[in-house]
PDB file of C-alpha atoms and ligand atoms in Angstrom:
ATOM      1  CA  UNK A   1      -0.018   0.013   0.027  1.00 65.00           C
ATOM      2  CA  UNK A   2       1.337   3.392  -0.892  1.00 84.00           C
ATOM      3  CA  UNK A   3       1.219   6.402   1.330  1.00 94.00           C
ATOM      4  CA  UNK A   4      -1.856   8.652   0.993  1.00 96.00           C
ATOM      5  CA  UNK A   5      -1.227  12.372   0.666  1.00 97.00           C
ATOM      6  CA  UNK A   6      -4.110  14.829   0.472  1.00 97.00           C
ATOM      7  CA  UNK A   7      -3.492  17.858  -1.742  1.00 97.00           C
ATOM      8  CA  UNK A   8      -5.588  20.761  -0.414  1.00 97.00           C
ATOM      9  CA  UNK A   9      -5.844  24.537  -0.682  1.00 97.00           C
ATOM     10  CA  UNK A  10      -7.864  27.518  -1.758  1.00 97.00           C
ATOM     11  CA  UNK A  11      -9.458  27.460  -5.199  1.00 95.00           C
ATOM     12  CA  UNK A  12      -6.967  28.669  -7.854  1.00 96.00           C
ATOM     13  CA  UNK A  13      -3.908  28.162  -5.657  1.00 97.00           C
ATOM     14  CA  UNK A  14      -2.621  25.693  -8.291  1.00 97.00           C
ATOM     15  CA  UNK A  15      -3.819  22.468  -6.863  1.00 96.00           C
ATOM     16  CA  UNK A  16      -4.655  20.793 -10.203  1.00 94.00           C
ATOM     17  CA  UNK A  17      -1.490  22.042 -11.796  1.00 95.00           C
ATOM     18  CA  UNK A  18       0.561  20.510  -8.990  1.00 97.00           C
ATOM     19  CA  UNK A  19      -1.548  17.345  -9.053  1.00 96.00           C
ATOM     20  CA  UNK A  20      -0.788  16.882 -12.757  1.00 95.00           C
ATOM     21  CA  UNK A  21       2.887  17.677 -12.206  1.00 95.00           C
ATOM     22  CA  UNK A  22       3.106  15.022  -9.539  1.00 96.00           C
ATOM     23  CA  UNK A  23       1.013  12.243 -11.023  1.00 95.00           C
ATOM     24  CA  UNK A  24       1.389  12.683 -14.810  1.00 91.00           C
ATOM     25  CA  UNK A  25      -0.863  10.287 -16.586  1.00 79.00           C
ATOM     26  CA  UNK A  26      -1.310   8.038 -13.543  1.00 85.00           C
ATOM     27  CA  UNK A  27      -4.726   9.479 -12.630  1.00 85.00           C
ATOM     28  CA  UNK A  28      -8.234   8.311 -12.126  1.00 90.00           C
ATOM     29  CA  UNK A  29     -11.443  10.188 -11.344  1.00 89.00           C
ATOM     30  CA  UNK A  30     -14.289   9.050  -9.216  1.00 88.00           C
ATOM     31  CA  UNK A  31     -16.734  10.590  -6.782  1.00 88.00           C
ATOM     32  CA  UNK A  32     -16.694  10.925  -3.032  1.00 86.00           C
ATOM     33  CA  UNK A  33     -19.195   8.500  -1.498  1.00 82.00           C
ATOM     34  CA  UNK A  34     -22.765   9.673  -1.596  1.00 81.00           C
ATOM     35  CA  UNK A  35     -22.100  13.088  -3.259  1.00 85.00           C
ATOM     36  CA  UNK A  36     -21.481  14.318  -6.762  1.00 83.00           C
ATOM     37  CA  UNK A  37     -18.171  16.018  -5.882  1.00 88.00           C
ATOM     38  CA  UNK A  38     -15.397  14.774  -8.186  1.00 87.00           C
ATOM     39  CA  UNK A  39     -12.596  12.858  -6.512  1.00 90.00           C
ATOM     40  CA  UNK A  40      -9.299  12.898  -8.401  1.00 93.00           C
ATOM     41  CA  UNK A  41      -6.640  10.506  -7.321  1.00 95.00           C
ATOM     42  CA  UNK A  42      -3.275   9.681  -8.847  1.00 96.00           C
ATOM     43  CA  UNK A  43       0.011   7.939  -8.107  1.00 96.00           C
ATOM     44  CA  UNK A  44       3.255   9.848  -7.742  1.00 96.00           C
ATOM     45  CA  UNK A  45       6.269   7.767  -8.308  1.00 95.00           C
ATOM     46  CA  UNK A  46       9.469   9.436  -7.218  1.00 95.00           C
ATOM     47  CA  UNK A  47      12.994   8.822  -5.985  1.00 95.00           C
ATOM     48  CA  UNK A  48      11.887   9.306  -2.392  1.00 95.00           C
ATOM     49  CA  UNK A  49       8.852   7.062  -2.550  1.00 94.00           C
ATOM     50  CA  UNK A  50       5.518   6.222  -4.123  1.00 96.00           C
ATOM     51  CA  UNK A  51       2.601   8.323  -2.904  1.00 97.00           C
ATOM     52  CA  UNK A  52      -1.166   8.199  -3.625  1.00 96.00           C
ATOM     53  CA  UNK A  53      -2.248  11.794  -4.100  1.00 97.00           C
ATOM     54  CA  UNK A  54      -5.867  12.843  -3.547  1.00 96.00           C
ATOM     55  CA  UNK A  55      -6.877  16.208  -4.991  1.00 94.00           C
ATOM     56  CA  UNK A  56      -9.336  17.531  -2.342  1.00 95.00           C
ATOM     57  CA  UNK A  57     -11.977  20.130  -3.375  1.00 94.00           C
ATOM     58  CA  UNK A  58     -10.676  23.677  -3.131  1.00 95.00           C
ATOM     59  CA  UNK A  59     -11.999  25.524  -0.095  1.00 96.00           C
ATOM     60  CA  UNK A  60     -11.293  28.776   1.817  1.00 95.00           C
ATOM     61  CA  UNK A  61     -12.232  27.370   5.224  1.00 94.00           C
ATOM     62  CA  UNK A  62     -13.102  24.150   6.976  1.00 91.00           C
ATOM     63  CA  UNK A  63     -16.508  25.072   8.334  1.00 87.00           C
ATOM     64  CA  UNK A  64     -19.539  23.013   7.214  1.00 82.00           C
ATOM     65  CA  UNK A  65     -21.068  25.794   5.138  1.00 84.00           C
ATOM     66  CA  UNK A  66     -20.423  24.156   1.801  1.00 89.00           C
ATOM     67  CA  UNK A  67     -20.474  20.635   0.393  1.00 91.00           C
ATOM     68  CA  UNK A  68     -16.834  21.052  -0.624  1.00 93.00           C
ATOM     69  CA  UNK A  69     -15.741  21.929   2.907  1.00 93.00           C
ATOM     70  CA  UNK A  70     -17.663  18.940   4.351  1.00 92.00           C
ATOM     71  CA  UNK A  71     -16.178  16.587   1.743  1.00 94.00           C
ATOM     72  CA  UNK A  72     -12.623  17.743   2.388  1.00 94.00           C
ATOM     73  CA  UNK A  73     -13.052  17.538   6.142  1.00 93.00           C
ATOM     74  CA  UNK A  74     -14.701  14.155   6.090  1.00 91.00           C
ATOM     75  CA  UNK A  75     -11.937  12.786   3.902  1.00 93.00           C
ATOM     76  CA  UNK A  76      -9.256  14.031   6.266  1.00 93.00           C
ATOM     77  CA  UNK A  77     -11.024  12.727   9.380  1.00 90.00           C
ATOM     78  CA  UNK A  78     -12.196   9.327   7.981  1.00 89.00           C
ATOM     79  CA  UNK A  79      -9.347   8.407   5.659  1.00 90.00           C
ATOM     80  CA  UNK A  80      -6.592   9.908   7.804  1.00 90.00           C
ATOM     81  CA  UNK A  81      -4.011  10.565   5.094  1.00 94.00           C
ATOM     82  CA  UNK A  82      -0.396  10.480   6.218  1.00 95.00           C
ATOM     83  CA  UNK A  83      -0.034  14.150   5.339  1.00 96.00           C
ATOM     84  CA  UNK A  84      -1.690  17.211   3.807  1.00 97.00           C
ATOM     85  CA  UNK A  85       0.257  19.034   1.107  1.00 98.00           C
ATOM     86  CA  UNK A  86      -1.330  22.382   1.506  1.00 98.00           C
ATOM     87  CA  UNK A  87      -0.806  24.453  -1.570  1.00 98.00           C
ATOM     88  CA  UNK A  88      -0.859  28.224  -0.858  1.00 98.00           C
ATOM     89  CA  UNK A  89      -0.777  31.172  -3.156  1.00 98.00           C
ATOM     90  CA  UNK A  90       2.317  33.109  -2.114  1.00 97.00           C
ATOM     91  CA  UNK A  91       0.951  36.304  -3.667  1.00 96.00           C
ATOM     92  CA  UNK A  92      -2.014  36.057  -1.301  1.00 96.00           C
ATOM     93  CA  UNK A  93      -0.465  34.599   1.738  1.00 96.00           C
ATOM     94  CA  UNK A  94      -2.603  35.958   4.573  1.00 96.00           C
ATOM     95  CA  UNK A  95      -5.875  34.734   3.145  1.00 96.00           C
ATOM     96  CA  UNK A  96      -4.430  31.362   2.147  1.00 98.00           C
ATOM     97  CA  UNK A  97      -2.967  30.667   5.554  1.00 98.00           C
ATOM     98  CA  UNK A  98      -6.483  30.909   7.095  1.00 97.00           C
ATOM     99  CA  UNK A  99      -7.117  27.445   5.763  1.00 97.00           C
ATOM    100  CA  UNK A 100      -3.628  26.166   6.636  1.00 98.00           C
ATOM    101  CA  UNK A 101      -4.154  27.084  10.279  1.00 97.00           C
ATOM    102  CA  UNK A 102      -7.412  25.097  10.284  1.00 96.00           C
ATOM    103  CA  UNK A 103      -5.598  22.025   8.923  1.00 95.00           C
ATOM    104  CA  UNK A 104      -3.025  22.378  11.630  1.00 95.00           C
ATOM    105  CA  UNK A 105      -5.718  22.691  14.239  1.00 93.00           C
ATOM    106  CA  UNK A 106      -6.964  19.261  13.174  1.00 91.00           C
ATOM    107  CA  UNK A 107      -3.604  17.731  14.129  1.00 89.00           C
ATOM    108  CA  UNK A 108      -2.819  16.320  10.717  1.00 91.00           C
ATOM    109  CA  UNK A 109       0.801  16.720   9.520  1.00 94.00           C
ATOM    110  CA  UNK A 110       1.027  19.565   6.958  1.00 97.00           C
ATOM    111  CA  UNK A 111       3.633  20.520   4.391  1.00 97.00           C
ATOM    112  CA  UNK A 112       3.181  23.931   2.785  1.00 98.00           C
ATOM    113  CA  UNK A 113       3.754  24.230  -0.908  1.00 98.00           C
ATOM    114  CA  UNK A 114       4.336  27.947  -1.292  1.00 98.00           C
ATOM    115  CA  UNK A 115       3.139  28.217  -4.883  1.00 98.00           C
ATOM    116  CA  UNK A 116       2.992  31.216  -7.357  1.00 98.00           C
ATOM    117  CA  UNK A 117       6.390  32.396  -6.261  1.00 97.00           C
ATOM    118  CA  UNK A 118       6.818  33.906  -9.717  1.00 97.00           C
ATOM    119  CA  UNK A 119       3.660  36.029  -9.237  1.00 97.00           C
ATOM    120  CA  UNK A 120       4.677  37.080  -5.774  1.00 96.00           C
ATOM    121  CA  UNK A 121       8.105  38.154  -7.032  1.00 94.00           C
ATOM    122  CA  UNK A 122       6.582  40.149  -9.824  1.00 94.00           C
ATOM    123  CA  UNK A 123       4.491  42.017  -7.332  1.00 93.00           C
ATOM    124  CA  UNK A 124       7.560  42.776  -5.182  1.00 93.00           C
ATOM    125  CA  UNK A 125       6.525  40.415  -2.390  1.00 94.00           C
ATOM    126  CA  UNK A 126       9.466  38.712  -0.792  1.00 94.00           C
ATOM    127  CA  UNK A 127       8.804  35.673   1.443  1.00 96.00           C
ATOM    128  CA  UNK A 128      11.278  34.183   3.854  1.00 97.00           C
ATOM    129  CA  UNK A 129      10.172  30.507   3.575  1.00 97.00           C
ATOM    130  CA  UNK A 130      12.587  29.260   6.196  1.00 97.00           C
ATOM    131  CA  UNK A 131      11.366  31.740   8.702  1.00 97.00           C
ATOM    132  CA  UNK A 132       7.750  30.919   7.936  1.00 97.00           C
ATOM    133  CA  UNK A 133       8.546  27.261   8.363  1.00 97.00           C
ATOM    134  CA  UNK A 134      10.241  27.854  11.691  1.00 96.00           C
ATOM    135  CA  UNK A 135       7.346  29.910  13.054  1.00 96.00           C
ATOM    136  CA  UNK A 136       4.633  27.544  11.828  1.00 96.00           C
ATOM    137  CA  UNK A 137       6.541  24.344  12.721  1.00 95.00           C
ATOM    138  CA  UNK A 138       5.893  22.761   9.324  1.00 96.00           C
ATOM    139  CA  UNK A 139       8.020  22.389   6.149  1.00 97.00           C
ATOM    140  CA  UNK A 140       7.523  25.234   3.630  1.00 98.00           C
ATOM    141  CA  UNK A 141       8.694  24.772   0.073  1.00 98.00           C
ATOM    142  CA  UNK A 142       8.697  27.646  -2.479  1.00 98.00           C
ATOM    143  CA  UNK A 143       7.343  26.545  -5.836  1.00 98.00           C
ATOM    144  CA  UNK A 144       6.206  27.478  -9.328  1.00 98.00           C
ATOM    145  CA  UNK A 145       3.875  24.607 -10.030  1.00 97.00           C
ATOM    146  CA  UNK A 146       3.260  25.736 -13.629  1.00 96.00           C
ATOM    147  CA  UNK A 147       6.951  25.111 -14.456  1.00 97.00           C
ATOM    148  CA  UNK A 148       7.518  22.222 -12.020  1.00 96.00           C
ATOM    149  CA  UNK A 149      10.029  24.368 -10.056  1.00 98.00           C
ATOM    150  CA  UNK A 150      10.299  23.135  -6.424  1.00 98.00           C
ATOM    151  CA  UNK A 151       8.690  19.724  -7.089  1.00 97.00           C
ATOM    152  CA  UNK A 152      11.730  17.766  -6.145  1.00 97.00           C
ATOM    153  CA  UNK A 153      12.313  19.713  -2.932  1.00 98.00           C
ATOM    154  CA  UNK A 154       8.613  19.322  -2.062  1.00 98.00           C
ATOM    155  CA  UNK A 155       8.762  15.498  -2.392  1.00 98.00           C
ATOM    156  CA  UNK A 156      11.968  15.415  -0.371  1.00 97.00           C
ATOM    157  CA  UNK A 157      10.299  17.427   2.421  1.00 97.00           C
ATOM    158  CA  UNK A 158       7.180  15.293   2.348  1.00 96.00           C
ATOM    159  CA  UNK A 159       9.221  12.079   2.610  1.00 95.00           C
ATOM    160  CA  UNK A 160      11.144  13.604   5.494  1.00 94.00           C
ATOM    161  CA  UNK A 161       8.057  14.784   7.443  1.00 92.00           C
ATOM    162  CA  UNK A 162       5.740  11.903   6.793  1.00 89.00           C
ATOM    163  CA  UNK A 163       6.358   9.861   9.911  1.00 78.00           C
ATOM    164  CA  UNK A 164       6.528  12.745  12.290  1.00 84.00           C
ATOM    165  CA  UNK A 165       3.331  13.029  14.370  1.00 82.00           C
ATOM    166  CA  UNK A 166       1.814  16.483  14.529  1.00 85.00           C
ATOM    167  CA  UNK A 167       0.209  17.793  17.665  1.00 86.00           C
ATOM    168  CA  UNK A 168      -2.850  19.893  16.974  1.00 88.00           C
ATOM    169  CA  UNK A 169      -1.971  23.582  16.727  1.00 92.00           C
ATOM    170  CA  UNK A 170      -3.352  25.490  19.683  1.00 92.00           C
ATOM    171  CA  UNK A 171      -4.292  29.105  19.128  1.00 94.00           C
ATOM    172  CA  UNK A 172      -5.401  31.392  21.904  1.00 95.00           C
ATOM    173  CA  UNK A 173      -8.846  32.766  21.046  1.00 96.00           C
ATOM    174  CA  UNK A 174      -8.866  35.102  24.047  1.00 94.00           C
ATOM    175  CA  UNK A 175      -9.627  34.422  27.650  1.00 94.00           C
ATOM    176  CA  UNK A 176     -13.419  33.909  27.389  1.00 95.00           C
ATOM    177  CA  UNK A 177     -13.153  31.316  24.626  1.00 97.00           C
ATOM    178  CA  UNK A 178     -10.024  29.567  25.868  1.00 97.00           C
ATOM    179  CA  UNK A 179     -11.625  28.994  29.291  1.00 97.00           C
ATOM    180  CA  UNK A 180     -14.830  27.762  27.648  1.00 98.00           C
ATOM    181  CA  UNK A 181     -12.859  25.388  25.418  1.00 98.00           C
ATOM    182  CA  UNK A 182     -11.145  24.001  28.500  1.00 98.00           C
ATOM    183  CA  UNK A 183     -14.465  23.367  30.166  1.00 98.00           C
ATOM    184  CA  UNK A 184     -16.003  21.806  27.023  1.00 98.00           C
ATOM    185  CA  UNK A 185     -12.931  19.650  26.331  1.00 98.00           C
ATOM    186  CA  UNK A 186     -13.160  18.139  29.780  1.00 98.00           C
ATOM    187  CA  UNK A 187     -16.794  17.124  29.234  1.00 98.00           C
ATOM    188  CA  UNK A 188     -15.972  15.773  25.802  1.00 98.00           C
ATOM    189  CA  UNK A 189     -13.170  13.612  27.081  1.00 98.00           C
ATOM    190  CA  UNK A 190     -15.123  12.379  30.056  1.00 98.00           C
ATOM    191  CA  UNK A 191     -17.958  11.214  27.888  1.00 98.00           C
ATOM    192  CA  UNK A 192     -15.911   9.989  24.903  1.00 97.00           C
ATOM    193  CA  UNK A 193     -18.027  12.284  22.868  1.00 98.00           C
ATOM    194  CA  UNK A 194     -17.132  11.911  19.189  1.00 97.00           C
ATOM    195  CA  UNK A 195     -13.563  11.227  20.292  1.00 95.00           C
ATOM    196  CA  UNK A 196     -13.239   8.124  18.157  1.00 93.00           C
ATOM    197  CA  UNK A 197     -13.153  10.459  15.204  1.00 90.00           C
ATOM    198  CA  UNK A 198     -12.143  13.943  16.157  1.00 91.00           C
ATOM    199  CA  UNK A 199      -9.638  15.592  18.532  1.00 90.00           C
ATOM    200  CA  UNK A 200     -11.579  16.731  21.669  1.00 94.00           C
ATOM    201  CA  UNK A 201     -10.637  20.361  21.563  1.00 94.00           C
ATOM    202  CA  UNK A 202     -11.555  20.469  17.840  1.00 94.00           C
ATOM    203  CA  UNK A 203     -15.057  19.227  18.708  1.00 96.00           C
ATOM    204  CA  UNK A 204     -15.334  21.951  21.369  1.00 97.00           C
ATOM    205  CA  UNK A 205     -14.231  24.591  18.812  1.00 96.00           C
ATOM    206  CA  UNK A 206     -16.833  23.315  16.314  1.00 95.00           C
ATOM    207  CA  UNK A 207     -19.534  23.630  18.954  1.00 97.00           C
ATOM    208  CA  UNK A 208     -18.574  27.280  19.553  1.00 96.00           C
ATOM    209  CA  UNK A 209     -18.565  27.786  15.756  1.00 94.00           C
ATOM    210  CA  UNK A 210     -22.079  26.381  15.582  1.00 93.00           C
ATOM    211  CA  UNK A 211     -20.884  23.838  13.034  1.00 93.00           C
ATOM    212  CA  UNK A 212     -23.994  22.081  11.580  1.00 91.00           C
ATOM    213  CA  UNK A 213     -22.354  18.796  10.806  1.00 92.00           C
ATOM    214  CA  UNK A 214     -20.780  18.391  14.215  1.00 95.00           C
ATOM    215  CA  UNK A 215     -23.963  19.528  15.961  1.00 96.00           C
ATOM    216  CA  UNK A 216     -25.870  16.775  14.122  1.00 96.00           C
ATOM    217  CA  UNK A 217     -23.279  14.073  14.811  1.00 96.00           C
ATOM    218  CA  UNK A 218     -23.117  15.197  18.422  1.00 98.00           C
ATOM    219  CA  UNK A 219     -26.911  14.958  18.929  1.00 97.00           C
ATOM    220  CA  UNK A 220     -26.823  11.422  17.526  1.00 97.00           C
ATOM    221  CA  UNK A 221     -23.910  10.515  19.841  1.00 97.00           C
ATOM    222  CA  UNK A 222     -25.416  11.765  23.107  1.00 97.00           C
ATOM    223  CA  UNK A 223     -28.268  14.264  23.462  1.00 97.00           C
ATOM    224  CA  UNK A 224     -27.342  14.870  27.069  1.00 98.00           C
ATOM    225  CA  UNK A 225     -23.662  15.809  26.426  1.00 98.00           C
ATOM    226  CA  UNK A 226     -24.604  17.745  23.303  1.00 98.00           C
ATOM    227  CA  UNK A 227     -27.070  19.716  25.398  1.00 98.00           C
ATOM    228  CA  UNK A 228     -24.432  20.526  27.958  1.00 98.00           C
ATOM    229  CA  UNK A 229     -22.030  21.774  25.309  1.00 98.00           C
ATOM    230  CA  UNK A 230     -24.625  23.869  23.636  1.00 98.00           C
ATOM    231  CA  UNK A 231     -25.602  25.454  26.993  1.00 98.00           C
ATOM    232  CA  UNK A 232     -22.027  26.329  27.719  1.00 98.00           C
ATOM    233  CA  UNK A 233     -21.587  27.792  24.264  1.00 97.00           C
ATOM    234  CA  UNK A 234     -24.731  29.885  24.640  1.00 97.00           C
ATOM    235  CA  UNK A 235     -23.565  31.200  27.964  1.00 97.00           C
ATOM    236  CA  UNK A 236     -20.287  32.495  26.657  1.00 97.00           C
ATOM    237  CA  UNK A 237     -22.097  33.796  23.602  1.00 96.00           C
ATOM    238  CA  UNK A 238     -24.333  35.942  25.770  1.00 96.00           C
ATOM    239  CA  UNK A 239     -21.407  37.066  27.834  1.00 96.00           C
ATOM    240  CA  UNK A 240     -19.348  38.065  24.797  1.00 95.00           C
ATOM    241  CA  UNK A 241     -22.234  39.826  23.139  1.00 94.00           C
ATOM    242  CA  UNK A 242     -22.847  41.872  26.299  1.00 94.00           C
ATOM    243  CA  UNK A 243     -19.181  42.721  27.069  1.00 93.00           C
ATOM    244  CA  UNK A 244     -17.389  42.781  23.726  1.00 91.00           C
ATOM    245  CA  UNK A 245     -20.262  43.183  21.236  1.00 91.00           C
ATOM    246  CA  UNK A 246     -19.087  40.088  19.384  1.00 91.00           C
ATOM    247  CA  UNK A 247     -19.875  36.358  19.315  1.00 93.00           C
ATOM    248  CA  UNK A 248     -17.606  33.301  19.573  1.00 94.00           C
ATOM    249  CA  UNK A 249     -17.596  32.547  15.779  1.00 93.00           C
ATOM    250  CA  UNK A 250     -16.456  36.060  14.965  1.00 93.00           C
ATOM    251  CA  UNK A 251     -13.896  36.118  17.779  1.00 95.00           C
ATOM    252  CA  UNK A 252     -12.436  32.722  16.585  1.00 95.00           C
ATOM    253  CA  UNK A 253     -12.033  33.958  13.042  1.00 94.00           C
ATOM    254  CA  UNK A 254     -10.480  37.236  14.246  1.00 95.00           C
ATOM    255  CA  UNK A 255      -8.002  35.449  16.469  1.00 96.00           C
ATOM    256  CA  UNK A 256      -7.009  33.102  13.671  1.00 96.00           C
ATOM    257  CA  UNK A 257      -6.238  36.096  11.484  1.00 97.00           C
ATOM    258  CA  UNK A 258      -4.467  37.727  14.443  1.00 97.00           C
ATOM    259  CA  UNK A 259      -2.255  34.592  14.820  1.00 97.00           C
ATOM    260  CA  UNK A 260      -1.473  34.638  11.051  1.00 97.00           C
ATOM    261  CA  UNK A 261      -0.653  38.374  11.075  1.00 96.00           C
ATOM    262  CA  UNK A 262       1.609  38.049  14.106  1.00 96.00           C
ATOM    263  CA  UNK A 263       3.575  35.382  12.204  1.00 96.00           C
ATOM    264  CA  UNK A 264       3.745  37.336   8.985  1.00 95.00           C
ATOM    265  CA  UNK A 265       5.109  40.366  10.862  1.00 94.00           C
ATOM    266  CA  UNK A 266       8.085  38.471  12.161  1.00 94.00           C
ATOM    267  CA  UNK A 267      10.360  38.963   9.189  1.00 91.00           C
ATOM    268  CA  UNK A 268       8.395  36.582   6.915  1.00 93.00           C
ATOM    269  CA  UNK A 269       7.068  39.035   4.302  1.00 94.00           C
ATOM    270  CA  UNK A 270       8.790  42.108   2.899  1.00 90.00           C
ATOM    271  CA  UNK A 271       7.602  44.314   0.139  1.00 86.00           C
ATOM    272  CA  UNK A 272      10.484  45.074  -2.099  1.00 80.00           C
ATOM    273  CA  UNK A 273      10.826  48.400  -3.873  1.00 63.00           C
ATOM    274  CA  UNK A 274       9.223  47.716  -7.221  1.00 56.00           C
ATOM    275  CA  UNK A 275      11.249  49.847  -9.734  1.00 55.00           C
ATOM    276  CA  UNK A 276       9.288  48.759 -12.822  1.00 58.00           C
ATOM    277  CA  UNK A 277       5.988  49.727 -11.438  1.00 56.00           C
ATOM    278  CA  UNK A 278       7.088  53.183 -10.476  1.00 49.00           C
ATOM    279  CA  UNK A 279       8.837  54.115 -13.670  1.00 42.00           C
TER     280      UNK A 279
HETATM  281  P1  LIG B   1      -6.686  25.006  -8.545  1.00 83.72           P
HETATM  282  O1  LIG B   1      -8.012  25.722  -8.598  1.00 83.72           O
HETATM  283  O2  LIG B   1      -6.077  25.122  -7.211  1.00 83.72           O
HETATM  284  O3  LIG B   1      -6.794  23.572  -9.022  1.00 83.72           O
HETATM  285  O4  LIG B   1      -5.719  25.858  -9.466  1.00 83.72           O
HETATM  286  P2  LIG B   1      -5.135  25.460 -10.946  1.00 83.72           P
HETATM  287  O5  LIG B   1      -4.120  24.404 -10.915  1.00 83.72           O
HETATM  288  O6  LIG B   1      -6.310  25.266 -11.869  1.00 83.72           O
HETATM  289  O7  LIG B   1      -4.420  26.801 -11.272  1.00 83.72           O
HETATM  290  C1  LIG B   1      -5.092  28.061 -11.399  1.00 83.72           C
HETATM  291  C2  LIG B   1      -4.337  28.889 -12.426  1.00 83.72           C
HETATM  292  O8  LIG B   1      -3.007  29.240 -11.960  1.00 83.72           O
HETATM  293  C3  LIG B   1      -4.052  28.203 -13.697  1.00 83.72           C
HETATM  294  O9  LIG B   1      -4.220  29.104 -14.812  1.00 83.72           O
HETATM  295  C4  LIG B   1      -2.615  27.701 -13.634  1.00 83.72           C
HETATM  296  O10 LIG B   1      -1.934  27.549 -14.839  1.00 83.72           O
HETATM  297  C5  LIG B   1      -2.024  28.845 -12.863  1.00 83.72           C
HETATM  298  N1  LIG B   1      -0.803  28.477 -12.054  1.00 83.72           N
HETATM  299  C6  LIG B   1      -0.650  27.380 -11.234  1.00 83.72           C
HETATM  300  N2  LIG B   1       0.547  27.379 -10.610  1.00 83.72           N
HETATM  301  C7  LIG B   1       1.171  28.543 -10.999  1.00 83.72           C
HETATM  302  C8  LIG B   1       2.406  29.142 -10.697  1.00 83.72           C
HETATM  303  O11 LIG B   1       3.239  28.661  -9.907  1.00 83.72           O
HETATM  304  N3  LIG B   1       2.679  30.327 -11.314  1.00 83.72           N
HETATM  305  C9  LIG B   1       1.832  30.953 -12.123  1.00 83.72           C
HETATM  306  N4  LIG B   1       2.126  32.126 -12.651  1.00 83.72           N
HETATM  307  N5  LIG B   1       0.586  30.410 -12.461  1.00 83.72           N
HETATM  308  C10 LIG B   1       0.266  29.226 -11.917  1.00 83.72           C
HETATM  309  K1  LIG B   2      -9.480  26.182 -11.183  1.00 83.72           K
HETATM  310 MG1  LIG B   3      -8.410  22.396  -9.461  1.00 83.72          MG
END
């Protein structure tokens, strides 16, 4: 059996281009079970190993708002690929990392394929990939998927990182939410609530995000535990709306962006003087 690698990223980040580059003609197309979303799979034969690559639907987030997001998430949770190769558009880094952070929160090993480096360069955006890698704690490989540049290095990094377990990324969402997550996580663990499939803190986070799919699965698992979690979520929701004029979902998104920005500010991105544009 070859090692399964999920290729994931925002729409138009270059996923299909990289998929073709990695798998060549060794491809087949099917559907995800029960839905009409196309599932492209292919075999990548390389010096460092043979990998089964799955081209996940392009998404901007990992909520349950769209079929694509649910399909991508279900695949990751149920099939447990060895790794996610997360292709990001280097010319639009902040927005693309919003999805990356959510992959890392799930505790699946991630390798960032920093694609569109040619576009970034033309726009005068300089990215320190090593620094980004150090701060995120995952491999980061600069690429131009359209020309195949960086492919070899990507495969080398994937092969190197594949057996290293990844602890779920923990972001602080502010005192109110962090405390609530602690409380919810304890209940989730004590009751083995959905823990056969999902990391406990991730389930708690999804309850605070009002995630439809997890709410439904949770109600099927235990009405009593689900009820407790919803009550705790509503309590912090009322408190936050009274004191901060916000709600948990909004705060979680803001804090994810805050986390990303704090990383990007630490000598990761620099805007070079663009002579051509000014002349
Ligand atoms: P997907 O939506 O993530 O599958 O993205 P695609 O692979 O379809 O790529 C979107 C567009 O970006 C296509 O026109 C590609 O040819 C182009 N593209 C992909 N990678 C690169 C790259 O590294 N540099 C440039 N300039 N264009 C790229
Ligand atoms: K496309
Ligand atoms: Mg595509």
